[in-house]
Amino acid sequence: MSAQIIDGKKIAAKIRQDLTLKIKQLQKDHNLTPGLAVVIIGEDPASQVYVRNKRNACEETGIKSVGYDLPESTSQKDLLELINKLNEDDDIDGILVQFPVPDHIDTETVIEAIRPDKDVDGFHPYNIGRLAVRMPALRSCTPYGVMKLLESTGETFHGKEALIVGASNHVGRPMALELLLAGCTVSISHRFTRDLEAWVRRSEIIVVAAGKPGLVKGEWIRPGATVIDIGINRTDKGKLVGDVDFESARQNAAWITPVPGGVGPMTVATLMLNTIEAATSRRNIKP
Ligand code: NAD
């Protein structure tokens, strides 16, 4: 068997196209152009690329993006002051702080400083909590994008056994909550998991976000499984690869995402989706 490829690039482009029309409608009916503040601290090259992609996607869809490129030396106090200002700014519907932030800034303090209804990354404990109790508001972008990829296959996920490899606050954990909400029986593995192979072998849906190239071997994949690879790793030769051994995994899987061109573009598309959701729900506009 050779798996069908889940084309994240194509699915994300369609979402952005739909959102472009939606924004035109919002401008016409409500004189509303959603605004996204994009804050980056320091010069991390990967972060610079991610921010550029997000700003380009805003421009393409008609979201007004306002950039704050702050020096590495920015203090936590100054960053929190900026976030407070953006929280109060009625023209700003979403606030995105690109992570990682420099070591002298505490990530959780920054996340909690953002107003939950402007938390378009969906990282705030309020938004994670809403997802946990089946009342999602702004959903974490990457897991939300993965759900859209899974939906695109047309498969039913109710009752299926799903495994998440990786348990970070912003990817693995909200991913588990999304799959639980979708009716899967969910297991989460992490760096202390014994016998990862056995967990992978029994699972019908495997979502991998560990940041370890080649961690999941193709021969572990149960025939007919759906494999979503969130990992992004750069090899010594500069090639981007995921956490799953793609070539061997596609021999067993029914569906699989490539890296690049799988989950990555979806994270940007769901950020746009969240920004529009934040802009409309804050003003009580029905979508
Ligand atoms: P992280 O370092 O915060 O978390 C990694 C998780 O993997 C941890 O929970 C750790 O316990 C687990 N892990 C490590 N080794 C393991 C092992 N041998 N078995 C099982 N679990 C193991 O990383 P993160 O920020 O969650 O990101 C994970 C990967 O996803 C990275 O490659 C990152 O670049 C990528 N990522 C991609 C997107 C996207 O849009 N495609 C978005 C976010 C993150």
mmCIF file of N, CA and C in Angstrom, residues 142-205:
data_model
loop_
_atom_site.group_PDB
_atom_site.id
_atom_site.type_symbol
_atom_site.label_atom_id
_atom_site.label_comp_id
_atom_site.label_asym_id
_atom_site.label_seq_id
_atom_site.Cartn_x
_atom_site.Cartn_y
_atom_site.Cartn_z
ATOM 1 N N THR A 142 -1.741 25.089 15.714
ATOM 2 C CA THR A 142 -1.225 23.870 15.059
ATOM 3 C C THR A 142 -2.189 22.693 15.237
ATOM 4 N N PRO A 143 -2.635 22.392 16.464
ATOM 5 C CA PRO A 143 -3.606 21.294 16.600
ATOM 6 C C PRO A 143 -4.914 21.546 15.839
ATOM 7 N N TYR A 144 -5.343 22.804 15.819
ATOM 8 C CA TYR A 144 -6.565 23.145 15.075
ATOM 9 C C TYR A 144 -6.349 22.856 13.585
ATOM 10 N N GLY A 145 -5.171 23.215 13.086
ATOM 11 C CA GLY A 145 -4.836 22.933 11.688
ATOM 12 C C GLY A 145 -4.790 21.436 11.419
ATOM 13 N N VAL A 146 -4.264 20.671 12.363
ATOM 14 C CA VAL A 146 -4.214 19.213 12.193
ATOM 15 C C VAL A 146 -5.639 18.655 12.097
ATOM 16 N N MET A 147 -6.550 19.171 12.916
ATOM 17 C CA MET A 147 -7.932 18.670 12.847
ATOM 18 C C MET A 147 -8.520 18.926 11.462
ATOM 19 N N LYS A 148 -8.180 20.071 10.876
ATOM 20 C CA LYS A 148 -8.695 20.372 9.533
ATOM 21 C C LYS A 148 -8.085 19.420 8.499
ATOM 22 N N LEU A 149 -6.831 19.050 8.693
ATOM 23 C CA LEU A 149 -6.206 18.068 7.786
ATOM 24 C C LEU A 149 -6.893 16.711 7.927
ATOM 25 N N LEU A 150 -7.163 16.314 9.161
ATOM 26 C CA LEU A 150 -7.835 15.024 9.383
ATOM 27 C C LEU A 150 -9.227 15.043 8.751
ATOM 28 N N GLU A 151 -9.948 16.151 8.954
ATOM 29 C CA GLU A 151 -11.300 16.267 8.362
ATOM 30 C C GLU A 151 -11.242 16.139 6.844
ATOM 31 N N SER A 152 -10.163 16.660 6.242
ATOM 32 C CA SER A 152 -10.065 16.668 4.772
ATOM 33 C C SER A 152 -10.011 15.258 4.187
ATOM 34 N N THR A 153 -9.654 14.277 4.993
ATOM 35 C CA THR A 153 -9.559 12.900 4.475
ATOM 36 C C THR A 153 -10.945 12.269 4.312
ATOM 37 N N GLY A 154 -11.939 12.857 4.996
ATOM 38 C CA GLY A 154 -13.300 12.296 4.920
ATOM 39 C C GLY A 154 -13.470 11.055 5.787
ATOM 40 N N GLU A 155 -12.440 10.669 6.521
ATOM 41 C CA GLU A 155 -12.540 9.491 7.394
ATOM 42 C C GLU A 155 -13.326 9.856 8.660
ATOM 43 N N THR A 156 -13.837 8.818 9.324
ATOM 44 C CA THR A 156 -14.497 9.049 10.610
ATOM 45 C C THR A 156 -13.485 8.771 11.715
ATOM 46 N N PHE A 157 -13.405 9.669 12.683
ATOM 47 C CA PHE A 157 -12.395 9.483 13.726
ATOM 48 C C PHE A 157 -12.981 9.084 15.078
ATOM 49 N N HIS A 158 -14.310 9.123 15.149
ATOM 50 C CA HIS A 158 -14.995 8.726 16.374
ATOM 51 C C HIS A 158 -14.561 7.331 16.804
ATOM 52 N N GLY A 159 -14.130 7.178 18.038
ATOM 53 C CA GLY A 159 -13.825 5.845 18.561
ATOM 54 C C GLY A 159 -12.469 5.290 18.159
ATOM 55 N N LYS A 160 -11.756 6.000 17.298
ATOM 56 C CA LYS A 160 -10.443 5.489 16.855
ATOM 57 C C LYS A 160 -9.396 5.685 17.953
ATOM 58 N N GLU A 161 -8.372 4.845 17.912
ATOM 59 C CA GLU A 161 -7.269 4.958 18.879
ATOM 60 C C GLU A 161 -6.228 5.922 18.330
ATOM 61 N N ALA A 162 -6.015 7.023 19.040
ATOM 62 C CA ALA A 162 -5.086 8.052 18.569
ATOM 63 C C ALA A 162 -3.927 8.189 19.546
ATOM 64 N N LEU A 163 -2.741 8.335 19.004
ATOM 65 C CA LEU A 163 -1.548 8.539 19.834
ATOM 66 C C LEU A 163 -0.909 9.873 19.476
ATOM 67 N N ILE A 164 -0.602 10.666 20.493
ATOM 68 C CA ILE A 164 0.180 11.889 20.272
ATOM 69 C C ILE A 164 1.590 11.577 20.771
ATOM 70 N N VAL A 165 2.577 11.867 19.964
ATOM 71 C CA VAL A 165 3.966 11.713 20.406
ATOM 72 C C VAL A 165 4.487 13.123 20.681
ATOM 73 N N GLY A 166 4.684 13.442 21.965
ATOM 74 C CA GLY A 166 5.074 14.806 22.356
ATOM 75 C C GLY A 166 3.971 15.408 23.212
ATOM 76 N N ALA A 167 4.367 16.081 24.273
ATOM 77 C CA ALA A 167 3.369 16.571 25.232
ATOM 78 C C ALA A 167 3.612 18.028 25.615
ATOM 79 N N SER A 168 4.058 18.846 24.643
ATOM 80 C CA SER A 168 4.321 20.250 24.986
ATOM 81 C C SER A 168 3.006 20.991 25.205
ATOM 82 N N ASN A 169 3.107 22.119 25.909
ATOM 83 C CA ASN A 169 1.902 22.905 26.223
ATOM 84 C C ASN A 169 1.198 23.425 24.980
ATOM 85 N N HIS A 170 1.985 23.799 23.961
ATOM 86 C CA HIS A 170 1.369 24.471 22.816
ATOM 87 C C HIS A 170 1.072 23.537 21.651
ATOM 88 N N VAL A 171 1.587 22.293 21.682
ATOM 89 C CA VAL A 171 1.285 21.377 20.580
ATOM 90 C C VAL A 171 0.675 20.069 21.101
ATOM 91 N N GLY A 172 1.472 19.248 21.784
ATOM 92 C CA GLY A 172 1.024 17.899 22.161
ATOM 93 C C GLY A 172 -0.236 17.891 23.021
ATOM 94 N N ARG A 173 -0.257 18.718 24.058
ATOM 95 C CA ARG A 173 -1.411 18.681 24.984
ATOM 96 C C ARG A 173 -2.713 19.167 24.336
ATOM 97 N N PRO A 174 -2.705 20.377 23.694
ATOM 98 C CA PRO A 174 -3.958 20.760 23.029
ATOM 99 C C PRO A 174 -4.350 19.811 21.892
ATOM 100 N N MET A 175 -3.347 19.175 21.267
ATOM 101 C CA MET A 175 -3.649 18.184 20.213
ATOM 102 C C MET A 175 -4.445 17.019 20.799
ATOM 103 N N ALA A 176 -4.045 16.580 21.984
ATOM 104 C CA ALA A 176 -4.758 15.483 22.651
ATOM 105 C C ALA A 176 -6.193 15.903 22.965
ATOM 106 N N LEU A 177 -6.366 17.154 23.403
ATOM 107 C CA LEU A 177 -7.719 17.638 23.732
ATOM 108 C C LEU A 177 -8.586 17.726 22.478
ATOM 109 N N GLU A 178 -7.983 18.145 21.371
ATOM 110 C CA GLU A 178 -8.740 18.209 20.102
ATOM 111 C C GLU A 178 -9.221 16.820 19.687
ATOM 112 N N LEU A 179 -8.322 15.834 19.780
ATOM 113 C CA LEU A 179 -8.704 14.481 19.344
ATOM 114 C C LEU A 179 -9.723 13.862 20.298
ATOM 115 N N LEU A 180 -9.613 14.208 21.570
ATOM 116 C CA LEU A 180 -10.609 13.737 22.547
ATOM 117 C C LEU A 180 -11.980 14.336 22.206
ATOM 118 N N LEU A 181 -11.971 15.636 21.882
ATOM 119 C CA LEU A 181 -13.210 16.319 21.487
ATOM 120 C C LEU A 181 -13.815 15.665 20.239
ATOM 121 N N ALA A 182 -12.945 15.165 19.364
ATOM 122 C CA ALA A 182 -13.420 14.521 18.128
ATOM 123 C C ALA A 182 -13.869 13.080 18.369
ATOM 124 N N GLY A 183 -13.781 12.621 19.618
ATOM 125 C CA GLY A 183 -14.303 11.287 19.943
ATOM 126 C C GLY A 183 -13.289 10.166 19.854
ATOM 127 N N CYS A 184 -12.007 10.515 19.748
ATOM 128 C CA CYS A 184 -10.974 9.462 19.719
ATOM 129 C C CYS A 184 -10.668 8.983 21.138
ATOM 130 N N THR A 185 -10.095 7.781 21.202
ATOM 131 C CA THR A 185 -9.525 7.299 22.466
ATOM 132 C C THR A 185 -8.054 7.687 22.408
ATOM 133 N N VAL A 186 -7.646 8.581 23.315
ATOM 134 C CA VAL A 186 -6.377 9.280 23.126
ATOM 135 C C VAL A 186 -5.297 8.813 24.106
ATOM 136 N N SER A 187 -4.101 8.569 23.598
ATOM 137 C CA SER A 187 -2.931 8.332 24.456
ATOM 138 C C SER A 187 -1.894 9.405 24.133
ATOM 139 N N ILE A 188 -1.135 9.782 25.159
ATOM 140 C CA ILE A 188 -0.076 10.776 24.943
ATOM 141 C C ILE A 188 1.255 10.158 25.358
ATOM 142 N N SER A 189 2.233 10.207 24.471
ATOM 143 C CA SER A 189 3.560 9.712 24.844
ATOM 144 C C SER A 189 4.511 10.902 24.906
ATOM 145 N N HIS A 190 5.609 10.722 25.627
ATOM 146 C CA HIS A 190 6.567 11.809 25.839
ATOM 147 C C HIS A 190 7.936 11.206 26.090
ATOM 148 N N ARG A 191 8.880 12.045 26.484
ATOM 149 C CA ARG A 191 10.271 11.569 26.572
ATOM 150 C C ARG A 191 10.445 10.438 27.590
ATOM 151 N N PHE A 192 9.527 10.288 28.552
ATOM 152 C CA PHE A 192 9.659 9.232 29.564
ATOM 153 C C PHE A 192 8.865 7.972 29.218
ATOM 154 N N THR A 193 8.225 7.984 28.053
ATOM 155 C CA THR A 193 7.419 6.823 27.652
ATOM 156 C C THR A 193 8.318 5.620 27.383
ATOM 157 N N ARG A 194 7.946 4.477 27.990
ATOM 158 C CA ARG A 194 8.688 3.245 27.710
ATOM 159 C C ARG A 194 8.046 2.591 26.487
ATOM 160 N N ASP A 195 8.816 2.048 25.627
ATOM 161 C CA ASP A 195 8.342 1.288 24.475
ATOM 162 C C ASP A 195 7.393 2.083 23.559
ATOM 163 N N LEU A 196 7.911 3.178 23.032
ATOM 164 C CA LEU A 196 7.127 3.998 22.091
ATOM 165 C C LEU A 196 6.622 3.148 20.926
ATOM 166 N N GLU A 197 7.466 2.230 20.484
ATOM 167 C CA GLU A 197 7.105 1.383 19.338
ATOM 168 C C GLU A 197 5.757 0.689 19.563
ATOM 169 N N ALA A 198 5.566 0.126 20.751
ATOM 170 C CA ALA A 198 4.322 -0.616 21.028
ATOM 171 C C ALA A 198 3.103 0.320 20.966
ATOM 172 N N TRP A 199 3.279 1.546 21.464
ATOM 173 C CA TRP A 199 2.168 2.508 21.420
ATOM 174 C C TRP A 199 1.835 2.873 19.975
ATOM 175 N N VAL A 200 2.887 3.093 19.179
ATOM 176 C CA VAL A 200 2.664 3.470 17.776
ATOM 177 C C VAL A 200 1.983 2.314 17.047
ATOM 178 N N ARG A 201 2.456 1.086 17.276
ATOM 179 C CA ARG A 201 1.951 -0.081 16.536
ATOM 180 C C ARG A 201 0.448 -0.282 16.712
ATOM 181 N N ARG A 202 -0.088 0.059 17.884
ATOM 182 C CA ARG A 202 -1.508 -0.208 18.099
ATOM 183 C C ARG A 202 -2.419 0.946 17.644
ATOM 184 N N SER A 203 -1.833 2.089 17.268
ATOM 185 C CA SER A 203 -2.638 3.296 17.061
ATOM 186 C C SER A 203 -3.107 3.456 15.616
ATOM 187 N N GLU A 204 -4.359 3.960 15.499
ATOM 188 C CA GLU A 204 -4.939 4.165 14.166
ATOM 189 C C GLU A 204 -4.666 5.575 13.641
ATOM 190 N N ILE A 205 -4.449 6.505 14.596
ATOM 191 C CA ILE A 205 -4.055 7.868 14.219
ATOM 192 C C ILE A 205 -2.794 8.180 15.021
#
